[in-house]
PDB file of C-alpha atoms in Angstrom:
ATOM      1  CA  MET P   1     113.659  90.647 148.198  1.00 95.00           C
ATOM      2  CA  ARG P   2     115.298  87.480 149.587  1.00 98.00           C
ATOM      3  CA  LEU P   3     116.803  87.971 153.112  1.00 98.00           C
ATOM      4  CA  VAL P   4     119.268  85.620 154.581  1.00 98.00           C
ATOM      5  CA  THR P   5     120.985  84.877 157.828  1.00 98.00           C
ATOM      6  CA  PHE P   6     124.163  83.224 157.084  1.00 98.00           C
ATOM      7  CA  ASP P   7     127.934  82.467 158.623  1.00 97.00           C
ATOM      8  CA  ASP P   8     127.025  82.707 162.270  1.00 92.00           C
ATOM      9  CA  GLY P   9     124.385  85.576 162.468  1.00 94.00           C
ATOM     10  CA  ARG P  10     125.624  87.887 159.534  1.00 96.00           C
ATOM     11  CA  VAL P  11     122.596  89.108 157.419  1.00 98.00           C
ATOM     12  CA  GLY P  12     122.322  89.916 153.880  1.00 98.00           C
ATOM     13  CA  TYR P  13     120.033  89.913 150.632  1.00 98.00           C
ATOM     14  CA  LEU P  14     120.227  87.744 147.500  1.00 98.00           C
ATOM     15  CA  ALA P  15     121.399  89.318 144.230  1.00 96.00           C
ATOM     16  CA  GLU P  16     120.908  86.529 142.075  1.00 94.00           C
ATOM     17  CA  ASP P  17     123.409  83.727 143.081  1.00 95.00           C
ATOM     18  CA  ARG P  18     125.404  86.113 145.473  1.00 97.00           C
ATOM     19  CA  VAL P  19     124.707  87.493 149.031  1.00 98.00           C
ATOM     20  CA  VAL P  20     125.259  91.073 149.792  1.00 98.00           C
ATOM     21  CA  ASP P  21     126.340  91.633 153.288  1.00 97.00           C
ATOM     22  CA  LEU P  22     124.244  94.327 155.207  1.00 97.00           C
ATOM     23  CA  GLY P  23     126.307  94.351 158.333  1.00 95.00           C
ATOM     24  CA  ASP P  24     127.042  98.067 157.930  1.00 94.00           C
ATOM     25  CA  LEU P  25     123.302  98.900 157.408  1.00 95.00           C
ATOM     26  CA  VAL P  26     122.387  97.121 160.755  1.00 94.00           C
ATOM     27  CA  GLY P  27     125.135  98.766 162.837  1.00 91.00           C
ATOM     28  CA  GLY P  28     127.587  95.972 162.554  1.00 92.00           C
ATOM     29  CA  TYR P  29     127.887  92.548 164.253  1.00 92.00           C
ATOM     30  CA  GLY P  30     129.273  91.563 167.595  1.00 82.00           C
ATOM     31  CA  HIS P  31     126.598  92.986 169.875  1.00 75.00           C
ATOM     32  CA  PRO P  32     126.529  90.364 172.629  1.00 71.00           C
ATOM     33  CA  GLY P  33     123.264  90.138 174.481  1.00 73.00           C
ATOM     34  CA  THR P  34     121.185  92.090 171.769  1.00 81.00           C
ATOM     35  CA  ILE P  35     118.813  90.746 169.300  1.00 93.00           C
ATOM     36  CA  SER P  36     120.106  89.182 165.991  1.00 95.00           C
ATOM     37  CA  ALA P  37     121.186  91.298 162.941  1.00 96.00           C
ATOM     38  CA  MET P  38     118.112  89.999 161.146  1.00 97.00           C
ATOM     39  CA  ARG P  39     115.685  91.194 163.844  1.00 97.00           C
ATOM     40  CA  ARG P  40     117.442  94.611 163.789  1.00 96.00           C
ATOM     41  CA  LEU P  41     116.973  94.703 160.076  1.00 97.00           C
ATOM     42  CA  LEU P  42     113.229  93.783 160.179  1.00 98.00           C
ATOM     43  CA  THR P  43     112.707  96.348 163.012  1.00 96.00           C
ATOM     44  CA  ASP P  44     113.623  99.201 160.635  1.00 95.00           C
ATOM     45  CA  TRP P  45     112.780  97.458 157.362  1.00 97.00           C
ATOM     46  CA  GLY P  46     110.481 100.285 156.183  1.00 93.00           C
ATOM     47  CA  ALA P  47     113.410 102.656 156.087  1.00 95.00           C
ATOM     48  CA  LEU P  48     116.433 100.437 155.404  1.00 96.00           C
ATOM     49  CA  ARG P  49     114.930  98.815 152.398  1.00 94.00           C
ATOM     50  CA  GLU P  50     115.485 102.080 150.579  1.00 94.00           C
ATOM     51  CA  GLN P  51     119.232 101.907 151.509  1.00 95.00           C
ATOM     52  CA  LEU P  52     120.116  98.646 150.329  1.00 96.00           C
ATOM     53  CA  PRO P  53     123.540  98.789 148.660  1.00 95.00           C
ATOM     54  CA  THR P  54     124.017  97.651 145.063  1.00 94.00           C
ATOM     55  CA  ALA P  55     125.615  94.162 144.713  1.00 94.00           C
ATOM     56  CA  THR P  56     129.446  94.450 143.820  1.00 94.00           C
ATOM     57  CA  ALA P  57     132.172  92.023 143.875  1.00 92.00           C
ATOM     58  CA  ALA P  58     133.513  93.830 147.092  1.00 92.00           C
ATOM     59  CA  ASN P  59     130.410  93.578 149.131  1.00 93.00           C
ATOM     60  CA  SER P  60     128.968  90.241 148.240  1.00 96.00           C
ATOM     61  CA  VAL P  61     129.998  86.544 148.171  1.00 97.00           C
ATOM     62  CA  ALA P  62     128.844  83.535 146.319  1.00 97.00           C
ATOM     63  CA  LEU P  63     125.630  81.954 147.865  1.00 97.00           C
ATOM     64  CA  SER P  64     127.365  78.536 147.351  1.00 97.00           C
ATOM     65  CA  SER P  65     130.307  79.643 149.696  1.00 98.00           C
ATOM     66  CA  VAL P  66     128.113  80.639 152.685  1.00 98.00           C
ATOM     67  CA  ARG P  67     126.435  78.638 155.382  1.00 98.00           C
ATOM     68  CA  LEU P  68     122.830  79.591 155.882  1.00 98.00           C
ATOM     69  CA  GLY P  69     121.096  79.842 159.198  1.00 98.00           C
ATOM     70  CA  PRO P  70     117.524  80.133 160.013  1.00 98.00           C
ATOM     71  CA  PRO P  71     116.228  83.180 158.434  1.00 98.00           C
ATOM     72  CA  VAL P  72     115.283  84.648 161.895  1.00 98.00           C
ATOM     73  CA  PRO P  73     117.634  82.736 164.421  1.00 98.00           C
ATOM     74  CA  ASP P  74     116.093  84.231 167.524  1.00 97.00           C
ATOM     75  CA  PRO P  75     112.266  84.739 167.374  1.00 98.00           C
ATOM     76  CA  THR P  76     110.789  85.441 170.879  1.00 98.00           C
ATOM     77  CA  LYS P  77     108.274  82.672 169.805  1.00 98.00           C
ATOM     78  CA  ILE P  78     107.206  80.280 167.177  1.00 98.00           C
ATOM     79  CA  VAL P  79     103.326  80.095 167.273  1.00 98.00           C
ATOM     80  CA  ALA P  80     101.785  77.112 165.288  1.00 98.00           C
ATOM     81  CA  ALA P  81      98.334  76.177 163.885  1.00 97.00           C
ATOM     82  CA  PRO P  82      97.210  72.618 164.526  1.00 96.00           C
ATOM     83  CA  VAL P  83      94.636  70.901 162.094  1.00 93.00           C
ATOM     84  CA  ASN P  84      94.464  73.884 159.736  1.00 95.00           C
ATOM     85  CA  TYR P  85      93.783  71.838 156.565  1.00 92.00           C
ATOM     86  CA  ARG P  86      90.529  69.928 156.297  1.00 87.00           C
ATOM     87  CA  ASP P  87      92.255  66.812 154.478  1.00 87.00           C
ATOM     88  CA  HIS P  88      94.780  66.840 157.284  1.00 89.00           C
ATOM     89  CA  LYS P  89      91.975  66.708 159.700  1.00 83.00           C
ATOM     90  CA  SER P  90      90.517  63.706 157.914  1.00 87.00           C
ATOM     91  CA  GLU P  91      93.710  61.986 157.551  1.00 86.00           C
ATOM     92  CA  MET P  92      94.293  62.395 161.445  1.00 79.00           C
ATOM     93  CA  LYS P  93      90.673  61.167 162.065  1.00 83.00           C
ATOM     94  CA  MET P  94      90.050  64.286 164.153  1.00 83.00           C
ATOM     95  CA  SER P  95      86.810  65.656 165.210  1.00 87.00           C
ATOM     96  CA  VAL P  96      88.221  68.929 165.931  1.00 93.00           C
ATOM     97  CA  ASP P  97      90.419  71.479 164.047  1.00 90.00           C
ATOM     98  CA  ILE P  98      92.077  74.875 164.538  1.00 94.00           C
ATOM     99  CA  GLY P  99      88.599  76.580 165.395  1.00 94.00           C
ATOM    100  CA  ASP P 100      88.571  74.360 168.502  1.00 94.00           C
ATOM    101  CA  LEU P 101      92.072  73.802 169.342  1.00 95.00           C
ATOM    102  CA  ALA P 102      93.425  77.580 168.685  1.00 96.00           C
ATOM    103  CA  VAL P 103      97.323  77.588 168.432  1.00 97.00           C
ATOM    104  CA  PHE P 104     100.244  76.291 170.354  1.00 97.00           C
ATOM    105  CA  LEU P 105     103.877  77.218 170.949  1.00 98.00           C
ATOM    106  CA  LYS P 106     107.132  75.747 169.751  1.00 98.00           C
ATOM    107  CA  ALA P 107     110.443  76.315 171.478  1.00 98.00           C
ATOM    108  CA  PRO P 108     112.760  78.773 169.500  1.00 98.00           C
ATOM    109  CA  SER P 109     115.568  76.342 170.493  1.00 98.00           C
ATOM    110  CA  SER P 110     114.102  73.700 168.028  1.00 98.00           C
ATOM    111  CA  LEU P 111     115.217  75.907 165.110  1.00 98.00           C
ATOM    112  CA  ILE P 112     117.566  74.592 162.526  1.00 98.00           C
ATOM    113  CA  ALA P 113     118.651  75.871 159.040  1.00 98.00           C
ATOM    114  CA  HIS P 114     118.407  74.729 155.364  1.00 98.00           C
ATOM    115  CA  GLY P 115     120.854  71.916 155.086  1.00 98.00           C
ATOM    116  CA  GLY P 116     120.621  71.074 158.734  1.00 98.00           C
ATOM    117  CA  THR P 117     120.105  67.583 160.356  1.00 98.00           C
ATOM    118  CA  VAL P 118     116.954  66.537 162.235  1.00 98.00           C
ATOM    119  CA  ARG P 119     117.660  64.065 165.031  1.00 97.00           C
ATOM    120  CA  LEU P 120     115.162  61.457 166.034  1.00 97.00           C
ATOM    121  CA  PRO P 121     115.035  61.486 169.883  1.00 94.00           C
ATOM    122  CA  TYR P 122     113.841  58.054 170.677  1.00 93.00           C
ATOM    123  CA  SER P 123     114.026  54.461 169.238  1.00 91.00           C
ATOM    124  CA  ASP P 124     110.411  53.496 169.927  1.00 92.00           C
ATOM    125  CA  ARG P 125     108.524  56.707 168.845  1.00 94.00           C
ATOM    126  CA  ARG P 126     107.199  57.560 165.406  1.00 96.00           C
ATOM    127  CA  VAL P 127     108.155  61.013 164.236  1.00 97.00           C
ATOM    128  CA  ASP P 128     106.495  62.655 161.089  1.00 98.00           C
ATOM    129  CA  GLN P 129     107.248  65.374 158.674  1.00 98.00           C
ATOM    130  CA  GLU P 130     104.937  68.317 158.342  1.00 98.00           C
ATOM    131  CA  GLY P 131     105.581  70.802 155.673  1.00 98.00           C
ATOM    132  CA  GLU P 132     104.330  74.322 156.265  1.00 98.00           C
ATOM    133  CA  LEU P 133     104.152  78.040 155.129  1.00 98.00           C
ATOM    134  CA  ALA P 134     105.658  80.170 157.794  1.00 98.00           C
ATOM    135  CA  ALA P 135     104.816  84.075 158.146  1.00 98.00           C
ATOM    136  CA  VAL P 136     107.347  86.291 159.832  1.00 98.00           C
ATOM    137  CA  ILE P 137     106.148  89.376 161.828  1.00 98.00           C
ATOM    138  CA  GLY P 138     107.617  92.728 160.830  1.00 98.00           C
ATOM    139  CA  ARG P 139     105.427  95.073 163.115  1.00 97.00           C
ATOM    140  CA  ARG P 140     104.421  94.435 166.590  1.00 98.00           C
ATOM    141  CA  ALA P 141     100.882  93.229 166.632  1.00 98.00           C
ATOM    142  CA  ARG P 142      98.496  93.384 169.425  1.00 98.00           C
ATOM    143  CA  ASN P 143      94.551  92.987 168.691  1.00 98.00           C
ATOM    144  CA  VAL P 144      94.873  93.771 165.097  1.00 98.00           C
ATOM    145  CA  ALA P 145      91.887  93.537 162.834  1.00 98.00           C
ATOM    146  CA  VAL P 146      91.836  90.645 160.001  1.00 98.00           C
ATOM    147  CA  ALA P 147      91.712  93.537 157.691  1.00 98.00           C
ATOM    148  CA  ASP P 148      95.040  95.039 158.823  1.00 98.00           C
ATOM    149  CA  ALA P 149      96.864  91.750 159.832  1.00 98.00           C
ATOM    150  CA  LEU P 150      99.073  91.293 156.723  1.00 98.00           C
ATOM    151  CA  ASP P 151     100.397  94.738 157.289  1.00 98.00           C
ATOM    152  CA  HIS P 152     102.257  93.298 160.213  1.00 98.00           C
ATOM    153  CA  VAL P 153     103.806  90.475 158.085  1.00 98.00           C
ATOM    154  CA  VAL P 154     107.117  91.316 156.626  1.00 98.00           C
ATOM    155  CA  GLY P 155     107.540  88.087 154.560  1.00 98.00           C
ATOM    156  CA  TYR P 156     107.325  84.357 154.318  1.00 98.00           C
ATOM    157  CA  THR P 157     109.407  81.220 154.458  1.00 98.00           C
ATOM    158  CA  GLY P 158     109.566  77.557 154.443  1.00 98.00           C
ATOM    159  CA  LEU P 159     109.065  75.624 157.707  1.00 98.00           C
ATOM    160  CA  LEU P 160     109.050  71.835 158.755  1.00 98.00           C
ATOM    161  CA  ASP P 161     107.066  71.128 161.819  1.00 98.00           C
ATOM    162  CA  ILE P 162     108.833  67.854 163.002  1.00 98.00           C
ATOM    163  CA  THR P 163     106.283  66.016 165.090  1.00 98.00           C
ATOM    164  CA  MET P 164     106.742  63.083 167.544  1.00 97.00           C
ATOM    165  CA  ARG P 165     103.284  61.192 167.758  1.00 95.00           C
ATOM    166  CA  GLY P 166     102.099  60.235 171.152  1.00 94.00           C
ATOM    167  CA  GLY P 167      99.963  61.463 174.023  1.00 91.00           C
ATOM    168  CA  GLU P 168     102.215  64.326 175.336  1.00 94.00           C
ATOM    169  CA  ASP P 169     101.131  67.992 174.659  1.00 94.00           C
ATOM    170  CA  ARG P 170     101.842  69.205 171.224  1.00 95.00           C
ATOM    171  CA  SER P 171     104.398  71.784 172.408  1.00 96.00           C
ATOM    172  CA  THR P 172     106.395  68.892 174.014  1.00 96.00           C
ATOM    173  CA  ARG P 173     106.106  66.532 170.978  1.00 97.00           C
ATOM    174  CA  LYS P 174     107.132  69.286 168.537  1.00 98.00           C
ATOM    175  CA  SER P 175     109.876  71.125 170.501  1.00 98.00           C
ATOM    176  CA  PHE P 176     112.786  68.723 170.508  1.00 97.00           C
ATOM    177  CA  ASP P 177     116.162  70.264 169.436  1.00 98.00           C
ATOM    178  CA  THR P 178     116.244  70.317 165.449  1.00 98.00           C
ATOM    179  CA  PHE P 179     112.479  69.800 165.175  1.00 98.00           C
ATOM    180  CA  THR P 180     111.781  73.139 163.286  1.00 98.00           C
ATOM    181  CA  PRO P 181     113.668  73.655 160.224  1.00 98.00           C
ATOM    182  CA  LEU P 182     113.153  77.048 158.729  1.00 99.00           C
ATOM    183  CA  GLY P 183     114.260  78.550 155.549  1.00 98.00           C
ATOM    184  CA  PRO P 184     115.942  78.650 153.204  1.00 98.00           C
ATOM    185  CA  TRP P 185     115.618  82.547 153.336  1.00 98.00           C
ATOM    186  CA  LEU P 186     112.885  85.035 154.028  1.00 98.00           C
ATOM    187  CA  VAL P 187     110.888  86.409 150.920  1.00 98.00           C
ATOM    188  CA  THR P 188     109.580  89.780 151.681  1.00 98.00           C
ATOM    189  CA  SER P 189     105.749  90.290 151.338  1.00 97.00           C
ATOM    190  CA  ASP P 190     106.117  92.380 148.090  1.00 94.00           C
ATOM    191  CA  GLU P 191     107.966  89.613 146.215  1.00 94.00           C
ATOM    192  CA  ALA P 192     106.134  86.607 147.609  1.00 95.00           C
ATOM    193  CA  ALA P 193     102.923  85.315 146.083  1.00 94.00           C
ATOM    194  CA  ALA P 194      99.632  86.346 148.026  1.00 95.00           C
ATOM    195  CA  PRO P 195      99.726  84.023 151.191  1.00 97.00           C
ATOM    196  CA  ASP P 196      96.392  82.492 150.330  1.00 95.00           C
ATOM    197  CA  ASP P 197      97.689  81.263 146.859  1.00 97.00           C
ATOM    198  CA  ILE P 198     101.182  79.366 147.550  1.00 98.00           C
ATOM    199  CA  ASP P 199     101.634  75.896 146.327  1.00 98.00           C
ATOM    200  CA  LEU P 200     103.253  73.561 148.788  1.00 98.00           C
ATOM    201  CA  ASP P 201     105.051  70.445 147.862  1.00 98.00           C
ATOM    202  CA  CYS P 202     106.787  67.959 150.314  1.00 98.00           C
ATOM    203  CA  THR P 203     109.053  65.096 149.562  1.00 98.00           C
ATOM    204  CA  VAL P 204     110.935  62.514 151.604  1.00 98.00           C
ATOM    205  CA  ARG P 205     113.564  60.540 149.836  1.00 97.00           C
ATOM    206  CA  GLY P 206     112.369  62.252 146.581  1.00 96.00           C
ATOM    207  CA  GLU P 207     108.809  60.599 147.135  1.00 96.00           C
ATOM    208  CA  HIS P 208     106.101  63.269 146.981  1.00 96.00           C
ATOM    209  CA  ARG P 209     104.141  62.993 150.203  1.00 97.00           C
ATOM    210  CA  GLN P 210     102.228  66.310 150.424  1.00 98.00           C
ATOM    211  CA  SER P 211     100.827  68.635 147.665  1.00 97.00           C
ATOM    212  CA  SER P 212      98.444  71.402 148.387  1.00 97.00           C
ATOM    213  CA  ASN P 213      97.851  75.300 148.191  1.00 97.00           C
ATOM    214  CA  THR P 214      97.475  77.643 150.937  1.00 97.00           C
ATOM    215  CA  LYS P 215      94.088  78.512 149.584  1.00 96.00           C
ATOM    216  CA  ASN P 216      92.896  75.298 151.360  1.00 96.00           C
ATOM    217  CA  LEU P 217      93.852  76.598 154.835  1.00 97.00           C
ATOM    218  CA  ILE P 218      90.990  76.835 157.284  1.00 96.00           C
ATOM    219  CA  TRP P 219      92.451  79.948 158.846  1.00 97.00           C
ATOM    220  CA  GLY P 220      94.503  82.004 156.499  1.00 97.00           C
ATOM    221  CA  VAL P 221      97.557  84.039 157.409  1.00 98.00           C
ATOM    222  CA  ALA P 222      95.364  87.091 158.072  1.00 98.00           C
ATOM    223  CA  GLU P 223      93.047  85.353 160.373  1.00 98.00           C
ATOM    224  CA  LEU P 224      95.926  83.581 162.163  1.00 98.00           C
ATOM    225  CA  VAL P 225      97.806  87.069 162.960  1.00 98.00           C
ATOM    226  CA  ALA P 226      94.544  88.696 164.148  1.00 98.00           C
ATOM    227  CA  TYR P 227      93.626  85.779 166.295  1.00 98.00           C
ATOM    228  CA  ILE P 228      97.034  85.280 167.799  1.00 98.00           C
ATOM    229  CA  SER P 229      97.420  88.962 168.466  1.00 98.00           C
ATOM    230  CA  THR P 230      94.428  88.948 170.815  1.00 98.00           C
ATOM    231  CA  VAL P 231      96.244  86.352 172.966  1.00 98.00           C
ATOM    232  CA  MET P 232      99.786  87.406 172.947  1.00 98.00           C
ATOM    233  CA  THR P 233     101.707  90.392 171.589  1.00 98.00           C
ATOM    234  CA  LEU P 234     103.567  89.377 168.315  1.00 98.00           C
ATOM    235  CA  GLU P 235     107.150  90.821 168.283  1.00 98.00           C
ATOM    236  CA  VAL P 236     109.229  91.737 165.090  1.00 98.00           C
ATOM    237  CA  GLY P 237     110.739  88.363 163.996  1.00 98.00           C
ATOM    238  CA  ASP P 238     108.194  86.013 165.549  1.00 98.00           C
ATOM    239  CA  VAL P 239     107.213  83.022 163.320  1.00 98.00           C
ATOM    240  CA  ILE P 240     103.885  81.805 162.667  1.00 98.00           C
ATOM    241  CA  ALA P 241     103.556  78.133 161.242  1.00 98.00           C
ATOM    242  CA  THR P 242     100.415  78.157 159.310  1.00 98.00           C
ATOM    243  CA  GLY P 243      99.668  74.351 159.479  1.00 97.00           C
ATOM    244  CA  THR P 244     100.173  71.211 157.227  1.00 97.00           C
ATOM    245  CA  PRO P 245      97.976  69.374 154.504  1.00 97.00           C
ATOM    246  CA  SER P 246      97.559  65.671 154.399  1.00 95.00           C
ATOM    247  CA  GLY P 247     100.438  63.351 153.492  1.00 96.00           C
ATOM    248  CA  VAL P 248     102.310  63.394 156.817  1.00 96.00           C
ATOM    249  CA  GLY P 249     104.418  60.295 157.285  1.00 96.00           C
ATOM    250  CA  PRO P 250     107.093  58.716 159.373  1.00 97.00           C
ATOM    251  CA  LEU P 251     110.827  59.595 159.116  1.00 98.00           C
ATOM    252  CA  ALA P 252     113.695  57.190 159.314  1.00 97.00           C
ATOM    253  CA  ASP P 253     117.583  57.603 159.634  1.00 96.00           C
ATOM    254  CA  GLY P 254     119.025  58.738 156.207  1.00 97.00           C
ATOM    255  CA  ASP P 255     115.987  60.460 154.956  1.00 98.00           C
ATOM    256  CA  GLU P 256     116.214  63.756 153.114  1.00 98.00           C
ATOM    257  CA  VAL P 257     113.172  65.977 153.497  1.00 98.00           C
ATOM    258  CA  SER P 258     112.324  68.846 151.154  1.00 98.00           C
ATOM    259  CA  VAL P 259     109.358  71.462 151.299  1.00 98.00           C
ATOM    260  CA  THR P 260     108.790  73.542 148.193  1.00 98.00           C
ATOM    261  CA  LEU P 261     106.826  76.593 148.403  1.00 98.00           C
ATOM    262  CA  SER P 262     105.958  78.469 145.136  1.00 97.00           C
ATOM    263  CA  SER P 263     107.517  82.078 145.004  1.00 95.00           C
ATOM    264  CA  ILE P 264     109.648  81.126 147.935  1.00 98.00           C
ATOM    265  CA  GLY P 265     112.086  78.394 147.521  1.00 98.00           C
ATOM    266  CA  THR P 266     112.984  74.904 148.836  1.00 98.00           C
ATOM    267  CA  LEU P 267     113.796  74.045 152.405  1.00 98.00           C
ATOM    268  CA  SER P 268     115.735  70.525 152.717  1.00 98.00           C
ATOM    269  CA  VAL P 269     117.136  68.653 155.783  1.00 98.00           C
ATOM    270  CA  THR P 270     118.435  65.292 156.504  1.00 98.00           C
ATOM    271  CA  VAL P 271     117.384  62.973 159.213  1.00 98.00           C
ATOM    272  CA  THR P 272     119.589  60.749 161.588  1.00 97.00           C
ATOM    273  CA  SER P 273     118.612  58.532 164.381  1.00 93.00           C
ATOM    274  CA  ASP P 274     121.820  59.176 166.295  1.00 76.00           C
ATOM    275  CA  LYS P 275     121.560  55.937 167.975  1.00 71.00           C
ATOM    276  CA  PRO P 276     118.662  56.973 170.402  1.00 77.00           C
ATOM    277  CA  GLY P 277     117.480  55.022 173.361  1.00 82.00           C
ATOM    278  CA  PRO P 278     113.552  54.451 174.388  1.00 87.00           C
ATOM    279  CA  SER P 279     111.251  57.139 175.173  1.00 88.00           C
ATOM    280  CA  PRO P 280     111.276  57.641 178.969  1.00 86.00           C
ATOM    281  CA  THR P 281     107.429  57.754 178.837  1.00 76.00           C
ATOM    282  CA  GLY P 282     107.437  54.126 177.371  1.00 61.00           C
ATOM    283  CA  THR P 283     105.359  52.792 174.524  1.00 53.00           C
ATOM    284  CA  ARG P 284     101.861  53.854 175.846  1.00 51.00           C
ATOM    285  CA  ASN P 285     102.220  57.274 173.879  1.00 53.00           C
ATOM    286  CA  ARG P 286     103.130  55.731 170.506  1.00 51.00           C
TER     287      ARG P 286
END
């Protein structure tokens, strides 16, 4: 099943090239101060998936006519894995990897959707693309075993971990507004390929920069979920960015960036410089 958030917070599933609205199934829209319709759907997904309405002309609209949002627009947190492919470790000339660094957090306010625009914040700092597989939590997870970890994952989506290079903490350099494109949709675990065998391909301006498979992850999805759950409780809708392979490179105004994941789809965004000024921390952190 491919689940989407669309048109300012509505939720639905894809039936070929149409979006079936699931507002009635999640209790309607217009609940100020509550969690998103998608998180309500995921919280009760085990029961609600058996109640999905069949697509009709009356309850669906063309996918081409809607504006997609991030599949989960309001995760309580985005947890990311640094240096989780050995070829990226070599590329970055790192002596450490995820086993030494553990994980870091990205601000949920950095989320944008498929078709969105990444804004480069400064004129004097390099910003790179990092294509990744993202796992979405479907059941609260706390101190779960590796063997049980995937039972807590409801599905997978594409993610671009946009990264400013420099000496600041990762959570700073990766949390600028627009720095976490997510999408285009959430593919449920029963439909996606096994998380340790998904092809990843990332292009910039049509040029192939990254090509790998998640079998090359140092810590796979199960290991990530299990470890993270020993540090912090993972809530329904939380996003785990699993790491990026080699091939990261600088972005410039006008670039189109796409990451394609087999069995999931293609997430694409554009880049704008938006006439930024210099970094307040100066050039020492380039």
